[in-house]
Coordinates of C-alpha atoms in Angstrom, one line a residue:
Chain S
M1 CA 122.6 115.3 64.7
L2 CA 125.9 116.8 65.8
I3 CA 126.0 118.6 69.1
A4 CA 129.3 120.1 70.0
I5 CA 130.4 120.8 73.6
V6 CA 133.0 123.6 73.4
D7 CA 136.1 122.4 75.2
Y8 CA 138.1 125.4 76.4
G9 CA 139.3 123.8 79.6
A10 CA 136.2 124.4 81.7
G11 CA 135.9 122.1 84.7
N12 CA 132.3 121.0 84.2
L13 CA 132.7 119.6 80.7
K14 CA 132.3 116.0 81.8
S15 CA 129.2 116.6 83.8
V16 CA 127.7 118.4 80.8
Q17 CA 128.7 115.5 78.5
H18 CA 127.2 112.9 80.9
A19 CA 123.9 114.8 81.2
A20 CA 123.6 115.2 77.4
E21 CA 124.3 111.5 76.9
H22 CA 121.9 110.6 79.6
V23 CA 119.0 112.1 77.6
G24 CA 120.1 110.3 74.5
L25 CA 122.2 112.9 72.7
Q26 CA 125.6 112.0 71.4
P27 CA 127.6 115.2 72.1
L28 CA 131.1 115.7 70.8
V29 CA 133.5 117.4 73.2
T30 CA 135.8 119.4 71.0
D31 CA 138.0 122.5 70.7
D32 CA 138.2 122.2 66.9
A33 CA 136.6 125.3 65.4
D34 CA 135.8 123.5 62.2
V35 CA 133.8 120.9 64.0
I36 CA 132.0 123.5 66.1
G37 CA 131.3 125.5 62.9
V38 CA 129.4 122.6 61.3
A39 CA 127.6 121.4 64.4
D40 CA 123.8 121.4 64.5
G41 CA 123.8 122.7 68.0
V42 CA 126.5 124.1 70.3
I43 CA 126.8 123.9 74.1
L44 CA 129.2 126.4 75.9
P45 CA 129.8 125.1 79.5
G46 CA 131.7 127.0 82.1
V47 CA 132.7 127.6 85.6
G48 CA 135.1 130.0 87.2
A49 CA 135.8 133.6 86.2
A50 CA 134.7 135.6 83.1
A51 CA 138.2 136.8 82.3
D52 CA 139.6 133.2 82.3
T53 CA 136.8 132.0 80.1
M54 CA 137.4 134.7 77.6
L55 CA 141.2 134.2 77.7
N56 CA 140.8 130.5 77.2
L57 CA 138.4 131.0 74.3
E58 CA 140.8 133.4 72.7
H59 CA 143.8 131.1 73.3
R60 CA 142.0 128.3 71.5
H61 CA 140.9 130.7 68.7
L62 CA 137.2 129.9 69.4
V63 CA 135.7 133.4 69.8
S64 CA 134.9 133.9 66.1
V65 CA 133.4 130.4 65.6
V66 CA 131.1 130.9 68.7
K67 CA 130.0 134.3 67.3
D68 CA 129.6 132.8 63.9
V69 CA 127.4 129.8 64.9
I70 CA 125.1 132.1 66.8
A71 CA 124.9 134.6 63.9
R72 CA 123.9 131.8 61.6
G73 CA 121.1 130.9 64.0
R74 CA 122.3 127.5 65.2
P75 CA 120.8 126.5 68.5
F76 CA 123.2 127.5 71.2
F77 CA 123.1 126.6 74.9
G78 CA 125.3 128.6 77.4
V79 CA 125.7 127.2 80.9
C80 CA 126.7 129.4 83.9
M81 CA 129.8 131.1 82.7
G82 CA 128.6 130.2 79.2
L83 CA 125.7 132.6 79.9
Q84 CA 127.8 135.4 81.4
A85 CA 130.3 135.3 78.5
L86 CA 127.5 136.2 76.0
F87 CA 127.2 139.7 77.5
T88 CA 129.1 142.8 76.7
L89 CA 131.1 143.3 79.8
S90 CA 131.8 141.6 83.1
E91 CA 132.8 143.4 86.2
E92 CA 134.4 140.3 87.7
G93 CA 138.0 141.1 88.6
G94 CA 137.9 144.6 87.1
A95 CA 136.1 145.1 83.7
H96 CA 136.5 142.5 81.1
R97 CA 135.1 142.5 77.5
C98 CA 133.0 139.4 76.8
L99 CA 131.5 138.1 73.6
D100 CA 129.0 141.0 73.3
I101 CA 126.3 138.9 71.7
L102 CA 123.7 140.2 74.2
P103 CA 124.0 143.8 75.3
G104 CA 124.4 144.1 79.0
T105 CA 126.7 143.8 82.0
V106 CA 127.7 141.0 84.4
R107 CA 127.5 142.4 88.0
R108 CA 128.4 141.3 91.5
F109 CA 125.6 140.5 94.0
P110 CA 125.1 143.4 96.4
G111 CA 126.6 143.2 99.9
G112 CA 125.0 141.5 102.9
L113 CA 124.4 138.2 101.1
S114 CA 126.3 135.0 101.4
I115 CA 128.6 134.9 98.4
P116 CA 128.8 132.7 96.3
H117 CA 125.1 132.1 95.8
M118 CA 125.4 128.4 96.2
G119 CA 122.6 125.8 96.3
W120 CA 119.2 125.1 94.9
N121 CA 116.9 128.0 94.1
Q122 CA 113.6 128.4 92.2
V123 CA 113.3 129.6 88.6
R124 CA 110.2 131.6 87.8
Q125 CA 109.3 131.1 84.2
V126 CA 108.4 134.7 83.0
R127 CA 107.4 133.5 79.5
A128 CA 106.5 130.2 77.9
H129 CA 109.1 128.6 75.7
P130 CA 109.8 125.0 74.4
F131 CA 113.0 125.1 76.4
F132 CA 110.8 124.8 79.6
Q133 CA 108.7 121.9 78.3
G134 CA 107.9 119.5 81.1
I135 CA 109.4 121.7 83.8
P136 CA 107.1 123.1 86.4
D137 CA 107.2 126.8 87.2
N138 CA 109.3 127.5 90.3
A139 CA 111.2 124.2 90.0
N140 CA 114.6 124.2 91.8
F141 CA 117.9 124.3 90.0
Y142 CA 121.5 124.2 91.3
F143 CA 123.4 127.6 91.3
V144 CA 127.0 128.5 92.1
H145 CA 128.0 132.0 91.1
S146 CA 128.9 135.4 92.6
Y147 CA 127.9 137.5 89.6
Y148 CA 124.7 137.8 87.7
V149 CA 123.7 139.2 84.3
D150 CA 122.0 142.6 83.8
P151 CA 120.7 142.6 80.2
R152 CA 120.0 145.9 78.6
D153 CA 117.1 144.3 76.7
R154 CA 114.8 142.8 79.3
Q155 CA 112.9 140.9 76.6
V156 CA 115.7 138.3 76.7
V157 CA 114.8 137.3 80.3
A158 CA 112.9 134.0 80.2
G159 CA 113.4 132.9 83.8
E160 CA 114.1 134.8 87.0
T161 CA 115.4 133.8 90.4
D162 CA 115.5 135.8 93.7
Y163 CA 118.7 136.2 95.7
G164 CA 118.8 139.6 97.3
L165 CA 117.3 140.8 94.0
A166 CA 115.5 139.2 91.1
F167 CA 118.1 138.3 88.6
P168 CA 117.8 136.6 85.1
S169 CA 118.4 132.8 85.5
V170 CA 117.3 131.8 82.0
V171 CA 118.1 134.0 79.0
I172 CA 116.7 133.4 75.6
R173 CA 117.0 135.3 72.4
D174 CA 116.1 133.5 69.1
N175 CA 118.2 130.4 69.1
V176 CA 120.4 131.4 72.0
L177 CA 119.4 129.7 75.2
A178 CA 121.4 130.1 78.4
T179 CA 121.1 129.3 82.1
Q180 CA 122.9 130.9 85.1
F181 CA 122.4 127.6 87.0
H182 CA 123.9 124.2 86.2
P183 CA 121.3 122.0 84.6
E184 CA 123.8 119.1 84.6
K185 CA 123.8 119.3 88.4
S186 CA 120.0 120.0 88.8
G187 CA 118.6 116.5 88.8
R188 CA 115.7 115.5 86.7
N189 CA 114.5 119.0 85.8
G190 CA 118.0 119.9 84.7
L191 CA 118.2 116.8 82.5
R192 CA 114.9 117.9 80.9
L193 CA 116.6 121.1 79.7
Y194 CA 119.2 119.1 77.9
A195 CA 116.5 116.9 76.4
N196 CA 114.5 120.1 75.3
F197 CA 117.7 121.6 73.8
G198 CA 118.1 118.3 71.8
R199 CA 114.5 118.7 70.5
I200 CA 115.2 122.4 69.6
V201 CA 118.3 121.3 67.7
A202 CA 116.4 118.6 65.9
G203 CA 113.7 121.1 65.0
S204 CA 116.2 123.6 63.8
R205 CA 117.6 121.1 61.3
R206 CA 114.1 120.9 59.8
G207 CA 113.9 124.7 59.7
V208 CA 111.8 125.1 62.9
P209 CA 112.7 128.2 65.0
A210 CA 113.5 127.5 68.7
A211 CA 110.5 129.4 69.9
V212 CA 108.0 127.0 68.3
A213 CA 109.9 123.7 68.5
S214 CA 108.0 120.8 70.1
Chain H
M1 CA 114.5 131.7 97.8
L2 CA 117.7 129.8 98.3
T3 CA 116.9 126.5 100.0
K4 CA 118.6 124.8 102.9
R5 CA 120.6 121.9 101.7
V6 CA 120.5 118.4 103.2
I7 CA 123.8 116.5 102.4
P8 CA 124.5 112.9 103.1
C9 CA 128.2 112.1 103.6
L10 CA 129.6 108.8 102.5
D11 CA 132.8 107.8 104.4
V12 CA 134.5 105.4 102.0
A13 CA 137.2 102.9 103.0
R14 CA 138.4 100.3 100.5
G15 CA 135.4 100.9 98.2
R16 CA 132.7 100.5 101.0
V17 CA 130.8 103.1 103.0
V18 CA 131.7 102.9 106.7
R19 CA 130.1 104.5 109.6
G20 CA 132.2 106.4 112.0
V21 CA 131.7 107.1 115.7
K22 CA 133.8 109.9 117.0
F23 CA 136.2 109.6 114.1
S24 CA 136.7 105.8 114.2
A25 CA 135.4 103.7 111.4
D26 CA 133.5 100.7 112.5
R27 CA 130.4 99.4 110.8
D28 CA 130.0 98.6 107.1
A29 CA 127.1 100.6 105.5
G30 CA 127.2 99.5 101.9
D31 CA 128.3 100.2 98.3
P32 CA 128.9 103.9 97.7
V33 CA 127.5 104.0 94.2
V34 CA 124.3 102.2 95.3
L35 CA 123.9 104.5 98.3
A36 CA 124.6 107.6 96.1
A37 CA 121.9 106.6 93.7
R38 CA 119.5 106.0 96.5
Y39 CA 120.1 109.4 98.1
N40 CA 119.8 111.1 94.8
E41 CA 116.4 109.4 94.3
E42 CA 115.3 110.5 97.8
G43 CA 116.1 114.1 97.0
A44 CA 119.6 114.7 98.5
D45 CA 120.8 118.2 97.5
E46 CA 124.4 117.2 97.2
L47 CA 126.7 114.3 98.1
V48 CA 130.0 114.2 99.9
F49 CA 132.4 111.3 99.5
Y50 CA 135.1 111.1 102.0
D51 CA 138.0 108.8 101.5
I52 CA 138.9 107.9 105.0
T53 CA 141.8 105.7 104.1
A54 CA 143.3 108.3 101.8
S55 CA 146.0 105.8 100.6
H56 CA 147.2 105.5 97.1
E57 CA 145.1 102.4 96.7
G58 CA 142.1 104.2 98.2
R59 CA 142.5 107.0 95.7
G60 CA 142.2 104.7 92.7
I61 CA 139.0 103.1 94.2
M62 CA 137.6 106.5 95.0
L63 CA 138.1 107.8 91.4
D64 CA 136.3 104.7 90.1
V65 CA 133.4 105.2 92.5
L66 CA 133.2 108.9 91.4
E67 CA 133.3 108.1 87.7
R68 CA 130.5 105.5 88.1
T69 CA 128.4 107.8 90.3
A70 CA 128.8 110.8 88.0
R71 CA 127.3 108.9 85.1
E72 CA 124.0 108.4 87.0
V73 CA 123.7 111.1 89.6
F74 CA 123.1 114.6 88.4
I75 CA 123.6 116.6 91.6
P76 CA 126.7 118.2 93.0
L77 CA 129.4 115.8 94.2
C78 CA 132.1 116.8 96.7
V79 CA 135.2 114.7 97.4
G80 CA 137.6 114.9 100.3
G81 CA 140.2 112.8 102.0
G82 CA 144.0 112.9 101.5
L83 CA 144.0 115.6 98.8
A84 CA 147.4 117.2 99.2
T85 CA 148.1 119.0 95.9
V86 CA 146.4 120.9 93.2
E87 CA 147.0 117.9 91.0
D88 CA 145.1 115.6 93.4
M89 CA 142.2 118.1 93.2
W90 CA 142.3 118.0 89.4
Q91 CA 142.2 114.2 89.5
V92 CA 139.0 114.1 91.4
L93 CA 137.4 117.0 89.5
R94 CA 138.2 115.2 86.3
A95 CA 136.6 112.0 87.6
G96 CA 133.4 113.8 88.1
A97 CA 133.6 115.8 91.4
D98 CA 132.3 119.4 91.4
K99 CA 134.0 120.3 94.6
T100 CA 137.1 119.2 96.6
S101 CA 137.2 119.2 100.3
I102 CA 140.5 119.8 102.1
N103 CA 141.2 119.5 105.7
S104 CA 144.6 118.5 107.4
R105 CA 146.7 119.5 104.4
A106 CA 145.2 122.9 104.3
V107 CA 146.2 123.4 108.0
Q108 CA 149.8 122.3 107.3
Q109 CA 150.0 124.1 104.0
P110 CA 147.4 126.9 103.9
D111 CA 148.6 128.1 100.5
L112 CA 146.9 125.0 99.0
I113 CA 143.6 126.9 99.5
N114 CA 144.8 129.8 97.4
Q115 CA 146.3 127.6 94.8
G116 CA 143.1 125.5 94.4
A117 CA 140.9 128.6 94.3
E118 CA 143.2 130.3 91.8
R119 CA 143.2 127.3 89.5
F120 CA 139.6 126.0 89.7
G121 CA 137.7 128.8 91.3
S122 CA 136.5 129.2 94.9
Q123 CA 133.4 127.2 94.2
C124 CA 135.6 124.1 93.9
I125 CA 137.3 124.5 97.2
V126 CA 135.6 123.4 100.4
L127 CA 137.5 123.9 103.6
S128 CA 136.6 121.2 106.1
I129 CA 137.5 121.9 109.8
D130 CA 137.6 119.3 112.6
A131 CA 137.2 121.2 115.8
Q132 CA 136.9 120.3 119.5
R133 CA 135.6 122.5 122.2
V134 CA 138.1 123.6 124.9
V135 CA 137.2 125.2 128.2
E136 CA 140.1 126.8 130.0
L137 CA 140.4 126.8 133.8
D138 CA 139.3 130.5 133.8
G139 CA 136.2 129.5 131.9
R140 CA 137.2 130.9 128.6
R141 CA 135.8 128.8 125.8
W142 CA 137.3 128.2 122.3
W143 CA 137.5 125.5 119.7
Q144 CA 140.7 123.8 118.7
V145 CA 141.5 122.5 115.2
Y146 CA 142.5 118.9 114.9
L147 CA 144.3 117.0 112.1
N148 CA 144.3 113.6 110.6
G149 CA 140.7 112.7 111.4
G150 CA 140.9 114.0 114.9
R151 CA 144.2 112.4 116.0
V152 CA 146.4 115.4 116.2
A153 CA 145.7 118.7 118.1
T154 CA 147.1 121.8 116.5
G155 CA 146.6 124.6 119.1
K156 CA 145.0 126.5 116.3
D157 CA 141.7 128.4 116.9
A158 CA 139.0 127.0 114.7
V159 CA 137.1 130.3 114.3
A160 CA 140.2 132.2 113.3
W161 CA 141.1 129.4 110.9
A162 CA 137.6 129.5 109.3
V163 CA 138.0 133.2 108.7
E164 CA 141.5 132.8 107.2
G165 CA 140.3 129.9 105.0
A166 CA 137.5 132.0 103.5
Q167 CA 139.9 134.9 102.9
R168 CA 142.3 132.6 101.2
G169 CA 139.6 131.6 98.8
A170 CA 137.6 128.6 100.2
G171 CA 134.1 128.9 98.7
E172 CA 132.4 126.9 101.5
L173 CA 133.2 125.7 105.0
V174 CA 132.2 122.4 106.5
I175 CA 132.4 122.6 110.3
N176 CA 132.7 119.3 111.9
S177 CA 132.3 119.1 115.6
M178 CA 134.4 116.3 117.0
D179 CA 132.6 116.4 120.3
A180 CA 129.4 115.7 118.5
D181 CA 130.6 113.5 115.6
G182 CA 128.8 110.1 115.5
T183 CA 127.2 110.6 118.9
R184 CA 123.9 111.9 117.6
Q185 CA 123.8 114.4 120.4
G186 CA 123.3 117.4 118.1
Y187 CA 125.5 119.8 116.2
D188 CA 127.7 122.3 118.1
L189 CA 125.5 125.4 117.6
D190 CA 127.8 127.8 119.4
L191 CA 130.6 127.0 117.1
L192 CA 128.4 127.3 114.0
R193 CA 127.1 130.6 115.0
E194 CA 130.6 132.0 115.9
I195 CA 131.8 131.1 112.5
N196 CA 128.7 132.2 110.6
T197 CA 128.8 135.7 112.0
R198 CA 132.4 136.1 110.7
V199 CA 132.4 134.7 107.2
E200 CA 130.5 135.5 104.0
V201 CA 130.8 132.0 102.4
P202 CA 128.2 129.3 103.1
V203 CA 128.7 127.2 106.2
V204 CA 127.8 123.5 106.4
A205 CA 127.0 121.9 109.8
S206 CA 128.5 118.5 110.3
G207 CA 128.8 116.0 113.1
G208 CA 126.2 115.0 115.7
A209 CA 122.8 114.8 114.0
G210 CA 120.6 112.4 115.9
T211 CA 117.1 113.8 116.0
L212 CA 115.1 115.8 113.5
E213 CA 115.3 118.8 115.8
H214 CA 119.1 118.8 115.5
F215 CA 118.7 119.7 111.9
T216 CA 116.4 122.6 112.5
Q217 CA 118.6 123.8 115.4
A218 CA 121.7 123.9 113.1
L219 CA 119.8 126.0 110.6
F220 CA 118.1 128.3 113.0
Q221 CA 120.3 128.7 116.0
G222 CA 123.5 127.7 114.2
Q223 CA 122.5 129.8 111.2
A224 CA 124.1 127.2 108.9
H225 CA 123.3 127.1 105.2
A226 CA 123.3 123.3 105.0
V227 CA 123.3 120.2 107.1
L228 CA 125.5 117.2 106.6
A229 CA 125.0 113.8 108.2
A230 CA 126.2 110.3 107.7
S231 CA 125.1 107.5 110.0
V232 CA 121.5 108.6 110.5
F233 CA 121.0 108.2 106.8
H234 CA 123.0 105.1 106.2
F235 CA 121.3 103.2 108.9
G236 CA 117.8 104.5 108.1
V237 CA 117.2 106.4 111.3
F238 CA 115.7 109.0 109.0
T239 CA 115.2 109.3 105.3
I240 CA 116.1 112.5 103.5
P241 CA 112.4 113.2 102.7
Q242 CA 111.7 113.0 106.4
V243 CA 114.3 115.5 107.2
K244 CA 113.1 117.9 104.5
E245 CA 109.5 117.6 105.5
H246 CA 110.5 118.4 109.1
L247 CA 112.4 121.5 107.9
A248 CA 109.5 122.5 105.7
A249 CA 107.1 122.2 108.6
H250 CA 109.4 124.7 110.5
N251 CA 109.1 127.1 107.6
L252 CA 112.6 126.5 106.3
P253 CA 112.9 126.6 102.5
V254 CA 113.8 123.2 101.2
R255 CA 113.7 121.5 97.8
L256 CA 111.0 118.8 97.9
E257 CA 111.5 117.4 94.4
R258 CA 112.8 113.8 94.4
G259 CA 115.0 112.0 91.9
G260 CA 117.7 114.6 92.0

């Protein structure tokens, strides 16, 4: 089972790799579009700013392969900036086009809050999904971000967190799974998400959709 | 709700954790990787490694400690001590750190904050400030920034420096009171409050924790986002769960899950 971690220069690559290895996966860190294209599952990590993420993906000619693996229904796990990059537009540092896989906008938190939203906060599971298997409702996860996603289709919101407002912290549509927090920095419950992603990938190889994987 | 973080700090010299009293390292407190794993198991929200030797040799040991810790401990790791360039920051980030903490070098060369934030993002840049209270003859009170682990006075105002650091791109501030450090007499609440009312970024209280009340004071009166402590944890004065249960009993939001 080949799980590719997309290497586009993001700082948290190694943490993501360690976390995936810790739960028994054997991820391959790569910027080779051909390898990503044939992977059974793809993880897009990320920290920093949306514009840099998009620029780095473009520089390494990885935009089309990311869109392609998602279009072909391969399980895809976006982390932090890897979640924000999936949307149409980010307002960070002006207005930047993102991958436009999920319609919606990435917005800055309203004034009056400490920015960045940094630390452990609870994730309310707004619907059941195999991605959450073994994780209690309202478990704490580690967040570091100044922008949040505002999806046009609210059906994609699988988890919500409160910080000034209720924002989507887990987004799921078909085989696309993404978290605003850093599961690789969220202790045991974060590791469970990587393990669950591994199971979803394994199921997908046998033709089982993510929503019913076990 | 965003929880209040409890952060053990490991001062590392030649590969061992040491305990400092008012900025002088004295007693040995153990193997940093073992302590890191224990704190993670107890539910620490984050870990800070501080290389107090900050020599070339020390750096190599620190990178090794980080790499070994990052394979087992899945919570945020911050590293400080002797980071003088963006390349130094990149070295520790690559070894497994999530944040870099800069102190003296940032005072001498403030642009280091901008450069680090530009390259890695503000979330990676923690500005740590060592400050000592000054009371002038006319009664005016202020806090002076110190360098090199408290050995060199700068004449710089700590509150103004905190504001400037955040403007330059620091994503978090660690405010270390030298009057209180290692004395277990409590955090400097006035200093914390002064800074907190002037910056938007999270502020971490450091230096002086000795009783459980000190933690609640830093979070309530000091309005800090997180509390950092070293010796009280290393020598088992309190465990992390004890601190968190105390905070929870005072209606402060904390993460009670264990095992990271």
